[in-house]
Coordinates of C-alpha atoms (C1' of nucleotides) in Angstrom, one line a residue:
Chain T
X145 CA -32.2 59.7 27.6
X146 CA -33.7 56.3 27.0
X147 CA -32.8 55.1 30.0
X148 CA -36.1 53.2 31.1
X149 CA -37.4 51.9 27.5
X150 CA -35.7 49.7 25.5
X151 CA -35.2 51.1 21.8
X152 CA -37.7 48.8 19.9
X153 CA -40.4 50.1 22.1
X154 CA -39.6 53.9 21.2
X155 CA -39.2 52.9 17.8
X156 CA -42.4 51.3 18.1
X157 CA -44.6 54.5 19.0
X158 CA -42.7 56.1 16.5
X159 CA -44.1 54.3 14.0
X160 CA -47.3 54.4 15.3
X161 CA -47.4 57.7 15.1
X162 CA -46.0 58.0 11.6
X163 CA -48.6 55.5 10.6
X164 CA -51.3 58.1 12.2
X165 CA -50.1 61.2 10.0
X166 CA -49.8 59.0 7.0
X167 CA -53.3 57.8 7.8
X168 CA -54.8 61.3 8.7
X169 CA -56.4 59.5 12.3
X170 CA -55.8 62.2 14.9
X171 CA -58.2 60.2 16.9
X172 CA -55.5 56.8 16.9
X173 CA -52.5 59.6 17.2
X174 CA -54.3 60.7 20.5
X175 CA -54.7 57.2 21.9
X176 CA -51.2 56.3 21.1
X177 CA -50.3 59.7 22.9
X178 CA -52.4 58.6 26.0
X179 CA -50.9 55.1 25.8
X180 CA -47.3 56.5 25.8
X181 CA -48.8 58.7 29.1
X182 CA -49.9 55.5 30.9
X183 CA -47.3 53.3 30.1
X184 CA -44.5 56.6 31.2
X185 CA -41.0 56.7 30.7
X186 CA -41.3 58.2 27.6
X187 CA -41.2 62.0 29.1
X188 CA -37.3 62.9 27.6
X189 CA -37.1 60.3 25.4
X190 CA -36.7 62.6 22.5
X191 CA -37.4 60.0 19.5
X192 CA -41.0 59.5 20.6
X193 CA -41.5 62.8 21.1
X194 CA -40.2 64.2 17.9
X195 CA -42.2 61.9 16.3
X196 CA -45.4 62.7 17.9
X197 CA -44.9 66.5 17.5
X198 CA -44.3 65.9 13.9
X199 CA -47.8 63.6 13.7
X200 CA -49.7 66.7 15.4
X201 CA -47.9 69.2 13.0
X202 CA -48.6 67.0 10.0
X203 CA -52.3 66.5 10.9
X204 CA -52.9 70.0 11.7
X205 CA -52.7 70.3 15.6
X206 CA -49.9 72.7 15.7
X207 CA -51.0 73.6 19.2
X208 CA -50.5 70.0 20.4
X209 CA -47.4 69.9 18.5
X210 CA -46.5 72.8 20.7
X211 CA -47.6 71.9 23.8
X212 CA -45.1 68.5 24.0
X213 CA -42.6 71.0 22.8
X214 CA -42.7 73.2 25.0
X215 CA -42.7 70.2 28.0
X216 CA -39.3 68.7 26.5
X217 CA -36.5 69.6 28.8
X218 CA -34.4 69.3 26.0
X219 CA -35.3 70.0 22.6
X220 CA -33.8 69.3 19.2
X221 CA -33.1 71.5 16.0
X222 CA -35.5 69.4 13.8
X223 CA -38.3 69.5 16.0
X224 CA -37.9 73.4 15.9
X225 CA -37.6 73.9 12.9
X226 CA -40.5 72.0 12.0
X227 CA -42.5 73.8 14.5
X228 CA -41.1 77.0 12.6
X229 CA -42.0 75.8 9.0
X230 CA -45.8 75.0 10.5
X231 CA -45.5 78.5 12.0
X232 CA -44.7 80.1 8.6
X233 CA -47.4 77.7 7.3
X234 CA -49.9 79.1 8.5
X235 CA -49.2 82.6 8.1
X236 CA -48.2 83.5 11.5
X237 CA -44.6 84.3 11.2
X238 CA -44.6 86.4 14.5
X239 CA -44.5 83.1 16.5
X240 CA -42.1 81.5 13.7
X241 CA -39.9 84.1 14.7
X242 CA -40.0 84.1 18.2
X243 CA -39.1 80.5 17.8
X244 CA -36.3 81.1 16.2
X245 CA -34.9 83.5 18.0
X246 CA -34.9 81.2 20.8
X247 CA -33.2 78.5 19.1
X248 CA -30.0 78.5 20.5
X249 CA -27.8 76.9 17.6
X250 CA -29.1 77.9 14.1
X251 CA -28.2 76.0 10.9
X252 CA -28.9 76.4 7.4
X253 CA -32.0 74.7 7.1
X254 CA -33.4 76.7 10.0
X255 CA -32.5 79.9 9.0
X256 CA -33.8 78.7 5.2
X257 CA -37.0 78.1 6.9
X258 CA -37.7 81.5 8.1
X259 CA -35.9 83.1 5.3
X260 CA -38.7 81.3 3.0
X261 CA -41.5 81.6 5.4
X262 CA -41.4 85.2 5.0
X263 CA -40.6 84.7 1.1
X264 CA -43.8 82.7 1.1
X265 CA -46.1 85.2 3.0
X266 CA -45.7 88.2 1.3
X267 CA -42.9 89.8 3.5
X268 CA -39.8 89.9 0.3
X269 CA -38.0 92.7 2.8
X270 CA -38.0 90.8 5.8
X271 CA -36.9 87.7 3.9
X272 CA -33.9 89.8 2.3
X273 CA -33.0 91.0 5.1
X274 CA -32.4 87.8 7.3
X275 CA -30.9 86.6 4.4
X276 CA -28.6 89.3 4.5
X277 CA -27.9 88.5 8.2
X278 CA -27.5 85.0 7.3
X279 CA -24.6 85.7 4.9
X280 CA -23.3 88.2 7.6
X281 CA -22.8 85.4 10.0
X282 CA -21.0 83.3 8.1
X283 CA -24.1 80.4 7.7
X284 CA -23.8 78.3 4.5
X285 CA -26.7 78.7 2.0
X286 CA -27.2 76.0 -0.7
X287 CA -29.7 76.3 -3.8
X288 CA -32.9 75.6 -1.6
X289 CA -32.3 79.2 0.7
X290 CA -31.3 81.2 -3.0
X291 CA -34.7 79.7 -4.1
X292 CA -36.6 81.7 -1.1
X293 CA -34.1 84.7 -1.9
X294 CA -34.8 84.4 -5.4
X295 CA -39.0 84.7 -5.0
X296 CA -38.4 87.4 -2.1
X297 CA -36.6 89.7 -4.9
X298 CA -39.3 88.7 -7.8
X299 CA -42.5 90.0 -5.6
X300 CA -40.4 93.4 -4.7
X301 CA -39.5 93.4 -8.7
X302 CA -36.5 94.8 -7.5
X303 CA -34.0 94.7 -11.1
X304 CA -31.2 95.7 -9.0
X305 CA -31.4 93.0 -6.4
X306 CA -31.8 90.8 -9.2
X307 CA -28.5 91.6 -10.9
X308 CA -27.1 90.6 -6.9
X309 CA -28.9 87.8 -6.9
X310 CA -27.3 86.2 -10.3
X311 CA -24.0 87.1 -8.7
X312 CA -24.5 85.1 -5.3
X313 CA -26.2 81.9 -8.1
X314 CA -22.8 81.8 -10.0
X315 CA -20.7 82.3 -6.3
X316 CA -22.5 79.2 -5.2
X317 CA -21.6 76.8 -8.4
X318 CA -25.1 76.1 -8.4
X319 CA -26.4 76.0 -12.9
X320 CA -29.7 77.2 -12.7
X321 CA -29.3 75.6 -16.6
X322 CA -28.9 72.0 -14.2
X323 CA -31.2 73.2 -11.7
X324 CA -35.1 72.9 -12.4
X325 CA -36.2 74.7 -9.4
X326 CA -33.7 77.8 -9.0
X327 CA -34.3 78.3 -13.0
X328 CA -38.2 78.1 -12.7
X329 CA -37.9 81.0 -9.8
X330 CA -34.8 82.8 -11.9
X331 CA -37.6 83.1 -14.7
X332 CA -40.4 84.4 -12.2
X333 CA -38.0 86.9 -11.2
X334 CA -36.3 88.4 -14.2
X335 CA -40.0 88.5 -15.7
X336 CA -41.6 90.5 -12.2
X337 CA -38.6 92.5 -12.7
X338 CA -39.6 93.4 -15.7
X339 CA -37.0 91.7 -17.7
X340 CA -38.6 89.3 -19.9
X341 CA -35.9 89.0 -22.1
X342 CA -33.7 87.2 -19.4
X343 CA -36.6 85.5 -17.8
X344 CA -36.3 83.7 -21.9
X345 CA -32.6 83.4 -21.8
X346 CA -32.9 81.0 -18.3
X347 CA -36.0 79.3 -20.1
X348 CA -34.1 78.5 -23.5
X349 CA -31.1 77.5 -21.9
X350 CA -32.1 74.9 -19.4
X351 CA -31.6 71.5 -20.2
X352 CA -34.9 70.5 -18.2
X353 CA -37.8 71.5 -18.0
X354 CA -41.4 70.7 -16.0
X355 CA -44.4 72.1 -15.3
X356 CA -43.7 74.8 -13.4
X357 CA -40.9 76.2 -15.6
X358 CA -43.1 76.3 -18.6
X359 CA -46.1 77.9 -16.7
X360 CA -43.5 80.5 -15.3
X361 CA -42.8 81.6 -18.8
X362 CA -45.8 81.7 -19.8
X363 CA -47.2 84.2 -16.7
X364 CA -44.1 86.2 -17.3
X365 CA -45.3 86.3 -21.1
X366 CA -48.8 86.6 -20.8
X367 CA -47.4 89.8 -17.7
X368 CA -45.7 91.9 -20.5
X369 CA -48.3 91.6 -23.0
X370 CA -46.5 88.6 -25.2
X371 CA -49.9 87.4 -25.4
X372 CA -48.6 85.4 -28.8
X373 CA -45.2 83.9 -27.0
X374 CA -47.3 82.6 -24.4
X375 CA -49.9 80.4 -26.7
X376 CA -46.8 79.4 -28.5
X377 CA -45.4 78.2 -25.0
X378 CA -48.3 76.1 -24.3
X379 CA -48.8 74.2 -27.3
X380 CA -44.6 73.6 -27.4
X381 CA -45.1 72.1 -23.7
X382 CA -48.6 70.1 -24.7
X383 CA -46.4 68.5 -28.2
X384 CA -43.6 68.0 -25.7
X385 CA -45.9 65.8 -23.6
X386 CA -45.7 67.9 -20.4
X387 CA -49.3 67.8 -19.1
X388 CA -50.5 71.5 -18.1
X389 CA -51.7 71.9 -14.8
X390 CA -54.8 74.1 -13.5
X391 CA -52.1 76.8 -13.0
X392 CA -50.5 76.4 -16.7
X393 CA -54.3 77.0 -17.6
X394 CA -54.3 80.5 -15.2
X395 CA -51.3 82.1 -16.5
X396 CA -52.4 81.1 -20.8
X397 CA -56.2 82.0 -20.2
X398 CA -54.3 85.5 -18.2
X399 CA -52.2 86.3 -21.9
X400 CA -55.3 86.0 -23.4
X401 CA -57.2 88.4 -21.5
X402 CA -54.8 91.2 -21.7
X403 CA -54.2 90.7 -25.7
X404 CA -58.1 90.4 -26.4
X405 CA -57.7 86.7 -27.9
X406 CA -61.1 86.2 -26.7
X407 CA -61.7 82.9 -29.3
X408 CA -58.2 81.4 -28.2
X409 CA -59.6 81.8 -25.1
X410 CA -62.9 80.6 -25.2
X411 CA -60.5 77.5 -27.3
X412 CA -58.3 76.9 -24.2
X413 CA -60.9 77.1 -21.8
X414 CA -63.4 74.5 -23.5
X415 CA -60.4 72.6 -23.9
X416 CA -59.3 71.9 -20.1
X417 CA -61.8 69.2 -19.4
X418 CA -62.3 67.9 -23.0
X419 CA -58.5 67.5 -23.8
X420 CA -56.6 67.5 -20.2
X421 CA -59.0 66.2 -17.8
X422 CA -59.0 69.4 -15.8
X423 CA -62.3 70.8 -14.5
X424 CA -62.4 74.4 -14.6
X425 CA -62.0 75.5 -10.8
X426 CA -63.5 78.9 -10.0
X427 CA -60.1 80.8 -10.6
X428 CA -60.6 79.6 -14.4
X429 CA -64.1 80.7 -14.3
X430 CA -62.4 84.4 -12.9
X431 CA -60.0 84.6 -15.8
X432 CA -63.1 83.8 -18.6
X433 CA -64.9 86.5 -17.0
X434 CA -61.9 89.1 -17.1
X435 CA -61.3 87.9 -20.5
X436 CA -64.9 88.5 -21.9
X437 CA -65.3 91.5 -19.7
X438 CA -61.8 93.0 -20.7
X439 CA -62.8 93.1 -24.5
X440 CA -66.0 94.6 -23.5
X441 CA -68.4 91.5 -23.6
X442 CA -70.5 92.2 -20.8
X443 CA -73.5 90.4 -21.4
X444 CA -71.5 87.6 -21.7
X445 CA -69.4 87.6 -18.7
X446 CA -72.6 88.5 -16.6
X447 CA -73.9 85.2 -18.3
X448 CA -70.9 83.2 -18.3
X449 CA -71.6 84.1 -13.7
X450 CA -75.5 83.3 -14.0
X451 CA -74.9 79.7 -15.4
X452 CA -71.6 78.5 -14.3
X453 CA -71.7 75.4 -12.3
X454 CA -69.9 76.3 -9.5
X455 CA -70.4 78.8 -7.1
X456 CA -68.9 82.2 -8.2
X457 CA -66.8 84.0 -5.1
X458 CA -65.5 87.3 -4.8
X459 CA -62.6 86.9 -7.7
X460 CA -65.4 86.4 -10.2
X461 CA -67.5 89.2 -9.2
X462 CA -64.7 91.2 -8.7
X463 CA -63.4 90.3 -12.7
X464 CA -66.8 91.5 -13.4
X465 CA -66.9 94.7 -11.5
X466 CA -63.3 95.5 -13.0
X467 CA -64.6 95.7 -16.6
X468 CA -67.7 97.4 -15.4
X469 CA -65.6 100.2 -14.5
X470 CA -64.0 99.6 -18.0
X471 CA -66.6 100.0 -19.8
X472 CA -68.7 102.8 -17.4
X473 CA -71.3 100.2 -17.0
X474 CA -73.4 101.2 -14.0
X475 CA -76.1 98.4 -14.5
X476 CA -73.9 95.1 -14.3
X477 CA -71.7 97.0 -11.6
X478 CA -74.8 97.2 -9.2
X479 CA -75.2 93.6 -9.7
X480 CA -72.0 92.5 -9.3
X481 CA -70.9 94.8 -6.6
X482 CA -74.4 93.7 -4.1
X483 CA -72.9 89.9 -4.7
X484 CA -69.5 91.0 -3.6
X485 CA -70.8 93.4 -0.6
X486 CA -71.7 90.1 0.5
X487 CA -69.4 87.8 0.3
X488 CA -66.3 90.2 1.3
X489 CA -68.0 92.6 2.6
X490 CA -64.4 94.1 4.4
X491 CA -62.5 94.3 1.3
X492 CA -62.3 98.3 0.7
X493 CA -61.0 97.8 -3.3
X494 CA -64.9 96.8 -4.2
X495 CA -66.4 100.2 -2.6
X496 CA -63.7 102.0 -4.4
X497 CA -64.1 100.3 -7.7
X498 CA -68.2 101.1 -7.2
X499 CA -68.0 104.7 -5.9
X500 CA -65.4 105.1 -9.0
X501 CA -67.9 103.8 -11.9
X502 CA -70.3 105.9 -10.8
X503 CA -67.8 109.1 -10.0
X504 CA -67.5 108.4 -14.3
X505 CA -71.3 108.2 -14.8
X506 CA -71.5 111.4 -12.9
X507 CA -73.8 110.0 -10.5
X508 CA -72.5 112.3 -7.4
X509 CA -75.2 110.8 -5.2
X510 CA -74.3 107.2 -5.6
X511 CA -70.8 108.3 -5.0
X512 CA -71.1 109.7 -2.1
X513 CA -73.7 106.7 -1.0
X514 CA -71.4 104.0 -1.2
X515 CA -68.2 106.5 0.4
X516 CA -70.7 106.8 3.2
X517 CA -71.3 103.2 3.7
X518 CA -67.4 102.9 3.8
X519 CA -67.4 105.5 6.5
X520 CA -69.8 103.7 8.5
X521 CA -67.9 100.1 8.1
X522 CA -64.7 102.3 8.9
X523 CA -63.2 101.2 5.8
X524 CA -59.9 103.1 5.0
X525 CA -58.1 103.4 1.5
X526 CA -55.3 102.4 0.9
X527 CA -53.2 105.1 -0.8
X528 CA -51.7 105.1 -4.4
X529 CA -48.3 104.4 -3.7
X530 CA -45.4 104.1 -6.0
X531 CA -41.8 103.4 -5.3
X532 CA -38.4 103.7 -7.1
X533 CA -35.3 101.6 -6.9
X534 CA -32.9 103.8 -6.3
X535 CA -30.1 101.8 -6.0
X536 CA -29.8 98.3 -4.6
X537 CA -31.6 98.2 -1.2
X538 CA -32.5 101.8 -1.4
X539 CA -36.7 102.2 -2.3
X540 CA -38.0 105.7 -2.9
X541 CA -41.7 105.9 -1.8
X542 CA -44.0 108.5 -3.5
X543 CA -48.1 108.2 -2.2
X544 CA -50.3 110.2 -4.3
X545 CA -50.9 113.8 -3.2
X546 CA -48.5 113.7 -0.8
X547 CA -45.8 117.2 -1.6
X548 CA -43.7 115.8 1.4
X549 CA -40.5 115.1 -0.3
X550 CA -37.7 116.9 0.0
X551 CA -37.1 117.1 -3.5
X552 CA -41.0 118.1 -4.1
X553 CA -40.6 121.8 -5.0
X554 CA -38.6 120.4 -8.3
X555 CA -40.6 117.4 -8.7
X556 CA -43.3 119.5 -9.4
X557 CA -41.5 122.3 -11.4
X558 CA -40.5 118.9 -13.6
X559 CA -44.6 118.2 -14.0
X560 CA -45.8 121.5 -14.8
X561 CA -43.2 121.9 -17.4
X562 CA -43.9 118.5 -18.7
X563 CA -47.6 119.3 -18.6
X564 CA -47.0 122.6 -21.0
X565 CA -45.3 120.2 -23.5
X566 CA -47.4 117.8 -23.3
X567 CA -50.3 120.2 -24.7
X568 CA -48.5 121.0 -27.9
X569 CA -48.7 116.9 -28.7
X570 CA -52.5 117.5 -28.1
X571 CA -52.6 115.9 -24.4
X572 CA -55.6 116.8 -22.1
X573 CA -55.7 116.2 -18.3
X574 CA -58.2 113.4 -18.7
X575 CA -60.9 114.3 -16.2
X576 CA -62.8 111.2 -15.8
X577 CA -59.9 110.1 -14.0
X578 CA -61.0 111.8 -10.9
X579 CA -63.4 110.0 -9.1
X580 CA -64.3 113.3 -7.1
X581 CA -66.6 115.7 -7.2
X582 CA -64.8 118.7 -7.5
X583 CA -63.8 121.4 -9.4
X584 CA -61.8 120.9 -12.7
X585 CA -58.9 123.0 -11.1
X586 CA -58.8 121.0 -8.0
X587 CA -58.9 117.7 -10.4
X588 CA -55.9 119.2 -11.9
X589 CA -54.1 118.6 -9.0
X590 CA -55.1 115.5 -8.5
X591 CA -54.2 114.2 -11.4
X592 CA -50.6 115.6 -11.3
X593 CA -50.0 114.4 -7.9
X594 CA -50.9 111.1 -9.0
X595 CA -47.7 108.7 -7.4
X596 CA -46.9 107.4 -10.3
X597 CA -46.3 110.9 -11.9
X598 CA -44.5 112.0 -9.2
X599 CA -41.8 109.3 -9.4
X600 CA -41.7 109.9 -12.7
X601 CA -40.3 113.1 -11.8
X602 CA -38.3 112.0 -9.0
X603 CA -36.8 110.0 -12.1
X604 CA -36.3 112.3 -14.3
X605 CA -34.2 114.6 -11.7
X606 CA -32.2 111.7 -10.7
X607 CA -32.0 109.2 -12.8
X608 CA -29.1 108.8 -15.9
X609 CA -30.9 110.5 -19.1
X610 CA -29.9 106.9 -21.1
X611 CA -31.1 105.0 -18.5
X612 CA -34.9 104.0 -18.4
X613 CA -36.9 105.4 -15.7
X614 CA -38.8 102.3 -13.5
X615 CA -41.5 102.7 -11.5
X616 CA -43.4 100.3 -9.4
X617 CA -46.7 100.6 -8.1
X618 CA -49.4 99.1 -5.7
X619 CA -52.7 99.9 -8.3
X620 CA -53.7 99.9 -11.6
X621 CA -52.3 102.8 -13.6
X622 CA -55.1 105.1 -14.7
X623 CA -56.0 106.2 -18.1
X624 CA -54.5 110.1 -17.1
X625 CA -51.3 109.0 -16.3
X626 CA -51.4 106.2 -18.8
X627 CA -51.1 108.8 -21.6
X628 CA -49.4 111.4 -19.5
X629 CA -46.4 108.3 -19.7
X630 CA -47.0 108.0 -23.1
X631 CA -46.5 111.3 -24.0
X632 CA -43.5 111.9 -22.0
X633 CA -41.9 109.3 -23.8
X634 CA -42.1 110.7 -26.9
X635 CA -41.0 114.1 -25.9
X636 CA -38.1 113.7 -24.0
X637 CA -37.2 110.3 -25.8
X638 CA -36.9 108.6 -22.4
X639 CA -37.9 104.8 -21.8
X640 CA -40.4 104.4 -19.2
X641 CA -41.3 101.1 -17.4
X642 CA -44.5 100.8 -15.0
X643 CA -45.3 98.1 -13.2
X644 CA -48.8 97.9 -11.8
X645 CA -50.6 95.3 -9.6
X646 CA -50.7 92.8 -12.3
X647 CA -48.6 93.4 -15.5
X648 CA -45.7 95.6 -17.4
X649 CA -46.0 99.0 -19.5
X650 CA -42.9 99.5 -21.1
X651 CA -43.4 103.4 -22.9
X652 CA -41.2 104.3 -25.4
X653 CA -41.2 107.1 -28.7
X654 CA -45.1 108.2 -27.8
X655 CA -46.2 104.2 -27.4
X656 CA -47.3 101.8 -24.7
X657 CA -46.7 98.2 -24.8
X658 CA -49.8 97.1 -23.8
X659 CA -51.2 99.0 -27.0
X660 CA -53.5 100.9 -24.7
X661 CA -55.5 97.8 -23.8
X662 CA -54.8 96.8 -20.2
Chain X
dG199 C1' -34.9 58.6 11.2
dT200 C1' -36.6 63.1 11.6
dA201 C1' -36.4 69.8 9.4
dG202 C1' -36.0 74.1 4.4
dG203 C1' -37.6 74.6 -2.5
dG204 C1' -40.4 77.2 -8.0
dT205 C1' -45.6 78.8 -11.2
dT206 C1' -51.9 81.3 -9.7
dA207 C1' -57.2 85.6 -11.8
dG208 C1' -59.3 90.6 -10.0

DNA sequence: GTAGGGTTAG
């Protein structure tokens, strides 16, 4: 294919053009491209062009990168799957896709690519299941596809696709003891799957670790409410001279906030620039504000927004509104919600968090003000959802007042029997839960159809009486079937596991984990 | 001589 150019002459554009995406000049890169136009010859010669689509990809200019690729009469694996990798890049894994479905010989790395492009955008089923397609066609995986597999399974929390995934490690040879990167995502795992205990065993047992591995012990700490572990962590990885990074500083100032170490916080947080050279990014700023808002410092956190020296966005305001809703405080809640109106004015979580502080205050009117100014911006919720591992690769889905299972005349037998029991231990349906106006009966059956609830009972028809009942769901658990869980617990001496949008419960004999702080 | 890797608040 190099026919009418002598090789020093490709290899000379090449370099140009590796010199341009080193250099960040998409300006030169263009001129070179022009040159290589003028000069011609160059249309199959597949070196040049491989090297310019990767300068356009590198700089940004998918598009560009595209457009020579798509004018090669022949292509070449590595120039597709770097055009894939961009593709998953950038979040648009419909054309990564596409791509490589066209891609008429598929190795490894390809199929790695797409298997952690959808790993890497939130899509953990997808990526299972083209690993699992992967596997069926007899492709070769290595350590770097299990590490995709690996952080597919930990965002579905999946426990059972977990004990699957320590199988296919081991089948591979590969140590994750040896390995830095497989045991940092083995700890993320085990602890999103709710198994903290193994997410330590990986930790203790690996003979090196770095940055990340220490910071993913100390999110999976700080996510079960081992608030103590974690600050332990991060002064064992300061003394051992690993430098923390502005992550290290999210998942410690994170443990804080959920144990109500509001001075160790306030410590660590004043200690980022004076001892590490890290200025607080607005992410930290979010985390101080949960932190002081969480314990019920208010005042505070509103301050701590008013004089911070960069701009607050969405996450802080949003920290702030959270408590707000906390602590029934209507005041700080108008303030922060009319920031956050504004700068996401789509995101339908901030009406709901609004419309419910004031639903607690009573204040009907505001309620239905804000629901009506979701109406208008035809803002729809998303429903409660929780879901059930049934067995591996089998989810059961339960959506909050939704009596659509098959199995929903016993599920709710189960609940109203639960319910009676649950009265002589001094539980009330908390009311105040129910952001509604409506009658106490009708809130009744809210609450009880609450998605978590129902899995519960789906769980307690179906699932081993000495195994422990998990449950994952998509939003915060409220303070109804917080206790409703705790109380279960204790009479039927079942062990109950919730995970919410950000953390673990573990209920056992009458008693959350979280000590009733979350 | 070029392609695939782990941790992030609400």
């Amino acid at each position: 294919m190099r026919k009418e150019n002598t090789f020093p002459v490709s290899f000379t554009f090449s370099a140009l053009f590796k010199a341009c995406s080193m250099g960040l000049d998409v300006n030169l890169g263009r001129q070179t491209h022009a040159q290589t136009i003028l000069i011609g010859g160059f249309d199959n010669d597949l070196y040049v062009k491989n090297s310019l689509i990767e300068m356009y990809v590198k700089l940004g200019f998918l598009e560009c990168g595209r457009k020579v690729f798509d004018e090669l009469p022949e292509r070449d694996l590595i120039s597709w799957t770097e055009l894939i990798v961009a593709y998953a890049k950038i979040g648009d894994m419909e054309s990564a896709g596409e791509l490589f479905d066209q891609l008429p010989l598929k190795d490894m790395v390809a199929w790695t690519a797409m298997v952690t492009g959808y790993a890497q955008n939130a899509k953990p089923r997808e990526a299972l299941e083209l690993f699992e397609r992967m596997q069926n066609e007899g492709v070769k995986t290595d350590e770097v596809t299990l590490v995709g597999v690996i952080s597919a399974c930990a965002q579905l929390g999946a426990a059972k696709y977990s004990n699957w995934i320590r199988g296919i490690v081991k089948n591979l040879g590969c140590d994750p003891t040896r390995c830095v990167v497989v045991g940092s995502a083995l700890i993320d795992m085990y602890s999103k799957c709710g198994n903290v205990e193994d997410a330590y065993k990986v930790f203790d047992t690996m003979e090196e670790r770095n940055v990340f591995s220490y910071s993913s012990m100390i999110s999976g700490f700080a996510m079960h409410g081992c608030a103590y572990a974690a600050l332990e962590l991060f002064h064992e990885m300061v003394n051992m001279g690993i430098k923390p990074n502005r992550v290290t500083f999210i998942a410690v100032l994170t443990a804080c906030s959920h144990s109500r170490m509001v001075e160790q916080g306030r410590q660590i947080f004043a200690s980022m620039e004076e001892k590490f050279g890290i200025s607080p990014g607005v992410d930290h700023y979010a985390c101080m504000v949960d932190l002081l808002g969480r314990a019920g410092l208010l005042e505070d956190a509103l301050k701590l927004v008013e004089t911070m020296p960069i701009e607050p966005n969405g996450g802080v305001w949003g920290a702030l509104l959270g408590s707000c809703r906390t602590y029934s405080n209507t005041d700080i809640a108008q303030i922060a919600a009319n920031h956050l109106f504004e700068l996401e004015p789509n995101a339908i979580g901030n009406y709901i968090l609004l419309s419910n502080i004031y639903a607690s205050a009573g204040r009907w009117n505001d309620v239905s003000t804000v629901r009506k100014l979701m109406r208008e911006k035809d803002l729809r919720k998303n429903p409660g959802c929780s879901w059930m591992e049934v067995k591996k690769g089998v989810i059961e889905e339960f959506f909050a007042g939704d009596m659509t299972h098959p199995r929903s005349g016993e599920m709710k037998h189960v609940l109203e029997h639960l319910q009676n029991g649950l009265k002589s231990i001094g539980y009330e349906p908390n009311m105040n839960s129910v952001a509604y106006d409506v009658n106490d009966e009708e809130k009744r059956r809210i609450l009880i159809t609450h998605s978590e609830k129902l899995a519960l009972a789906f769980g307690l028809l179906s699932i081993n009486a000495d195994c422990p009942i998990w449950i994952m769901k998509n939003i915060r658990i409220c303070e109804d079937c917080h206790s409703f869980m705790c109380g279960v617990s204790q009479i039927t001496g079942r062990v109950i596991i919730i995970r919410d949008n950000l953390r673990f419960h573990h209920f056992h004999d009458g008693k959350c984990s979280c000590g009733n702080f979350w």
